[in-house]
């Protein structure tokens, strides 16, 4: 009871109109710091969305996705985007995560190995896989699997942490959590992607485009929606088999 009262008071104090979360629709006096080290202006105090989550939500809204009748695969979904997409009438929504002991998962989340997806080819109209592949030792197999289950004409959102370096930094021999944190940015990351990340996706079959949605908005909206000005939105599509390059 006391905890609920504290949350109510905190939420009431944070309500305002300086910023707006496109996921939960709430206005606030500010987005909160989040991350290690903390990023300012990152976390929605009401639904917990982050900069990349809000970027994805805006991108989907601009494209009118998902639509009734579509099948959606959401890998390791964050709560705020999960709830927003699930609320779309008439879609078939599949959420999956590699389940680990000691963690709890929302009802309906299936135990999912992204390197061996249990779905037929060409199943999903929309695939969302955000900040997952940097955890997967065999990321190339995972990319091929995501491509396999994407329906021709469908869209995949495939976000990862990326550095400005031209090539990906990875070394399977690096298993020490502190060294992984130093080199790859987090104790459970197995690589830090470079600017060659889209090339890996293309090798898996995707047609890849990289956008920076914040660059298409006025600075006032970038601030209001709590976006990173230079964050990349990496999109993969799949053409008909007749249009794909032969391996």
Coordinates of C-alpha atoms in Angstrom, one line a residue:
X1 CA 0.0 0.0 0.0
X2 CA 2.8 2.4 0.9
X3 CA 4.7 1.6 -2.2
X4 CA 1.6 2.2 -4.4
X5 CA 1.1 5.6 -2.7
X6 CA 4.7 6.5 -3.3
X7 CA 4.4 5.6 -6.9
X8 CA 1.3 7.7 -7.3
X9 CA 2.9 10.7 -5.7
X10 CA 6.0 10.3 -7.8
X11 CA 3.9 10.1 -11.0
X12 CA 1.8 13.0 -10.0
X13 CA 4.9 15.1 -9.4
X14 CA 6.4 14.2 -12.8
X15 CA 3.3 14.9 -14.9
X16 CA 3.7 17.8 -17.2
X17 CA 3.9 18.8 -20.9
X18 CA 7.6 19.4 -21.6
X19 CA 8.0 15.9 -23.0
X20 CA 5.6 13.3 -24.5
X21 CA 5.9 9.6 -24.7
X22 CA 4.5 8.2 -28.0
X23 CA 4.0 4.8 -26.4
X24 CA 1.9 5.5 -23.3
X25 CA 0.7 8.9 -24.4
X26 CA 1.7 10.5 -21.1
X27 CA 3.2 14.0 -20.8
X28 CA 5.9 14.6 -18.2
X29 CA 8.2 17.4 -16.9
X30 CA 11.2 15.3 -18.2
X31 CA 12.4 11.9 -19.2
X32 CA 14.6 10.4 -16.5
X33 CA 18.2 9.2 -16.6
X34 CA 18.8 5.6 -17.4
X35 CA 21.7 3.2 -18.2
X36 CA 25.2 2.7 -16.9
X37 CA 26.6 5.2 -17.1
X38 CA 23.3 7.1 -17.0
X39 CA 22.0 8.7 -20.2
X40 CA 20.1 11.9 -19.5
X41 CA 16.6 12.3 -20.9
X42 CA 16.2 8.6 -21.6
X43 CA 13.5 6.8 -19.5
X44 CA 9.7 7.5 -19.6
X45 CA 8.7 7.7 -15.9
X46 CA 5.3 6.1 -16.6
X47 CA 5.8 3.2 -19.0
X48 CA 9.6 2.8 -18.9
X49 CA 10.2 3.3 -22.6
X50 CA 13.7 4.3 -23.8
X51 CA 14.9 6.4 -26.7
X52 CA 15.1 3.4 -29.1
X53 CA 11.7 2.2 -28.0
X54 CA 10.1 5.5 -28.8
X55 CA 12.0 5.7 -32.1
X56 CA 10.6 2.3 -33.1
X57 CA 7.1 3.3 -32.0
X58 CA 7.2 6.4 -34.1
X59 CA 8.6 4.5 -37.1
X60 CA 5.8 2.0 -36.9
X61 CA 3.1 4.7 -36.5
X62 CA 4.4 6.5 -39.6
X63 CA 4.2 3.3 -41.6
X64 CA 0.8 2.3 -40.3
X65 CA 2.1 -0.9 -38.8
X66 CA 1.1 -3.4 -37.7
X67 CA -2.2 -3.7 -39.5
X68 CA -5.2 -6.0 -38.9
X69 CA -4.5 -9.5 -40.3
X70 CA -0.8 -9.3 -39.9
X71 CA 1.5 -11.7 -38.0
X72 CA 4.1 -10.1 -35.7
X73 CA 7.1 -11.7 -34.1
X74 CA 8.7 -9.7 -31.2
X75 CA 11.9 -11.1 -29.9
X76 CA 12.8 -10.2 -26.3
X77 CA 10.2 -7.5 -26.2
X78 CA 10.3 -4.6 -23.8
X79 CA 7.1 -4.0 -21.9
X80 CA 6.0 -0.7 -23.3
X81 CA 6.4 -1.5 -27.0
X82 CA 4.9 -5.0 -26.3
X83 CA 1.7 -3.6 -24.8
X84 CA 1.4 -1.0 -27.6
X85 CA 1.7 -3.5 -30.4
X86 CA -0.5 -6.2 -28.7
X87 CA -3.3 -3.6 -28.5
X88 CA -3.6 -3.4 -32.3
X89 CA -6.9 -5.0 -33.3
X90 CA -6.8 -8.1 -35.5
X91 CA -3.1 -9.0 -35.4
X92 CA -1.5 -12.2 -34.4
X93 CA 1.2 -11.4 -31.9
X94 CA 4.0 -13.8 -31.0
X95 CA 6.5 -12.8 -28.2
X96 CA 9.5 -14.9 -27.4
X97 CA 12.6 -14.7 -25.3
X98 CA 15.5 -17.0 -24.4
X99 CA 14.3 -17.8 -20.8
X100 CA 16.9 -17.8 -18.1
X101 CA 16.5 -19.1 -14.5
X102 CA 15.7 -16.4 -12.0
X103 CA 13.8 -14.1 -14.4
X104 CA 10.1 -13.7 -14.9
X105 CA 8.4 -13.2 -18.2
X106 CA 5.0 -11.8 -19.2
X107 CA 2.3 -14.4 -19.7
X108 CA 2.3 -15.8 -23.2
X109 CA 6.1 -15.3 -23.8
X110 CA 7.5 -18.4 -25.4
X111 CA 11.0 -19.8 -24.8
X112 CA 12.7 -18.9 -28.0
X113 CA 16.1 -19.7 -29.5
X114 CA 16.7 -17.1 -32.2
X115 CA 19.2 -19.4 -33.9
X116 CA 16.5 -22.1 -34.4
X117 CA 13.1 -20.4 -34.7
X118 CA 10.2 -22.9 -34.5
X119 CA 8.2 -21.3 -37.3
X120 CA 7.6 -22.0 -40.9
X121 CA 9.3 -19.9 -43.6
X122 CA 7.6 -16.6 -44.7
X123 CA 5.4 -16.6 -41.5
X124 CA 5.6 -13.0 -40.2
X125 CA 4.7 -9.6 -41.7
X126 CA 6.6 -7.7 -39.1
X127 CA 9.7 -8.9 -37.1
X128 CA 11.1 -6.8 -34.2
X129 CA 14.5 -7.8 -32.8
X130 CA 16.0 -5.0 -30.8
X131 CA 19.2 -5.2 -28.8
X132 CA 19.3 -9.0 -29.0
X133 CA 21.9 -10.0 -31.5
X134 CA 24.8 -8.6 -29.5
X135 CA 24.1 -11.3 -26.9
X136 CA 24.0 -14.2 -29.4
X137 CA 27.3 -16.0 -30.1
X138 CA 26.2 -17.3 -33.5
X139 CA 24.6 -14.1 -34.7
X140 CA 24.9 -15.0 -38.4
X141 CA 22.7 -18.0 -38.0
X142 CA 20.2 -15.9 -36.0
X143 CA 20.1 -13.4 -38.8
X144 CA 19.4 -16.1 -41.4
X145 CA 16.6 -17.4 -39.2
X146 CA 15.0 -14.0 -38.9
X147 CA 15.2 -13.6 -42.6
X148 CA 13.7 -17.0 -43.2
X149 CA 10.6 -16.4 -41.1
X150 CA 10.0 -12.9 -42.6
X151 CA 7.3 -12.9 -45.2
X152 CA 8.2 -11.4 -48.7
X153 CA 7.2 -7.8 -48.5
X154 CA 7.4 -7.8 -44.7
X155 CA 9.5 -5.5 -42.5
X156 CA 12.1 -6.4 -39.9
X157 CA 13.4 -3.9 -37.3
X158 CA 16.9 -5.1 -36.3
X159 CA 18.5 -2.8 -33.8
X160 CA 21.8 -3.4 -32.1
X161 CA 24.3 -1.2 -30.2
X162 CA 26.7 0.1 -32.9
X163 CA 30.0 2.0 -32.6
X164 CA 31.4 4.4 -35.1
X165 CA 34.2 2.0 -35.9
X166 CA 34.2 0.5 -39.4
X167 CA 34.3 -3.1 -38.3
X168 CA 32.7 -5.2 -35.5
X169 CA 34.8 -6.0 -32.5
X170 CA 34.3 -9.6 -31.3
X171 CA 36.4 -12.3 -29.8
X172 CA 34.9 -15.6 -28.6
X173 CA 37.9 -16.0 -26.2
X174 CA 36.7 -13.0 -24.2
X175 CA 34.4 -14.4 -21.5
X176 CA 35.4 -12.3 -18.5
X177 CA 32.4 -10.1 -17.6
X178 CA 34.6 -7.0 -16.9
X179 CA 36.5 -7.4 -20.1
X180 CA 33.3 -7.8 -22.0
X181 CA 32.0 -4.7 -20.4
X182 CA 35.2 -2.8 -21.4
X183 CA 35.3 -4.0 -25.0
X184 CA 31.7 -4.6 -25.8
X185 CA 29.8 -2.2 -23.5
X186 CA 28.0 -4.7 -21.3
X187 CA 29.0 -7.8 -19.3
X188 CA 26.8 -10.1 -21.3
X189 CA 27.5 -8.8 -24.8
X190 CA 29.7 -10.9 -27.0
X191 CA 30.6 -8.2 -29.5
X192 CA 30.3 -4.5 -30.3
X193 CA 29.0 -4.0 -33.9
X194 CA 30.7 -1.6 -36.1
X195 CA 29.4 0.1 -39.3
X196 CA 29.7 -3.2 -41.1
X197 CA 26.6 -4.5 -39.2
X198 CA 24.3 -3.9 -42.2
X199 CA 26.6 -6.0 -44.4
X200 CA 26.1 -8.9 -42.0
X201 CA 22.3 -8.6 -42.5
X202 CA 22.7 -8.4 -46.3
X203 CA 24.8 -11.6 -46.2
X204 CA 21.8 -13.2 -44.5
X205 CA 19.5 -12.2 -47.3
X206 CA 18.0 -8.9 -46.2
X207 CA 17.7 -5.8 -48.2
X208 CA 18.9 -3.2 -45.7
X209 CA 18.2 0.5 -45.2
X210 CA 19.5 2.6 -42.4
X211 CA 17.5 5.7 -41.3
X212 CA 18.0 8.3 -38.7
X213 CA 14.3 9.3 -37.9
X214 CA 15.3 12.1 -35.6
X215 CA 17.0 13.9 -38.4
X216 CA 13.7 14.2 -40.1
X217 CA 12.1 16.0 -37.2
X218 CA 12.5 19.5 -35.9
X219 CA 14.8 19.7 -32.8
X220 CA 11.8 20.6 -30.6
X221 CA 10.2 17.3 -31.5
X222 CA 13.4 15.3 -31.0
X223 CA 13.5 16.7 -27.4
X224 CA 9.8 16.3 -26.8
X225 CA 9.8 12.6 -27.8
X226 CA 13.1 11.9 -26.1
X227 CA 15.0 10.6 -29.1
X228 CA 18.7 10.4 -29.8
X229 CA 19.5 12.7 -32.6
X230 CA 22.0 10.3 -34.3
X231 CA 20.4 6.9 -33.5
X232 CA 20.1 4.5 -36.4
X233 CA 17.0 2.7 -37.3
X234 CA 18.1 -0.5 -39.2
X235 CA 15.4 -2.0 -41.3
X236 CA 15.5 -5.3 -43.3
X237 CA 13.1 -6.3 -46.0
X238 CA 12.6 -9.5 -48.1
X239 CA 11.7 -9.5 -51.7
X240 CA 10.2 -12.3 -53.7
X241 CA 12.5 -15.3 -54.2
X242 CA 13.0 -14.4 -57.9
X243 CA 14.5 -11.1 -56.9
X244 CA 17.0 -12.4 -54.3
X245 CA 20.6 -12.9 -55.1
X246 CA 21.7 -16.5 -55.3
X247 CA 24.1 -17.6 -52.6

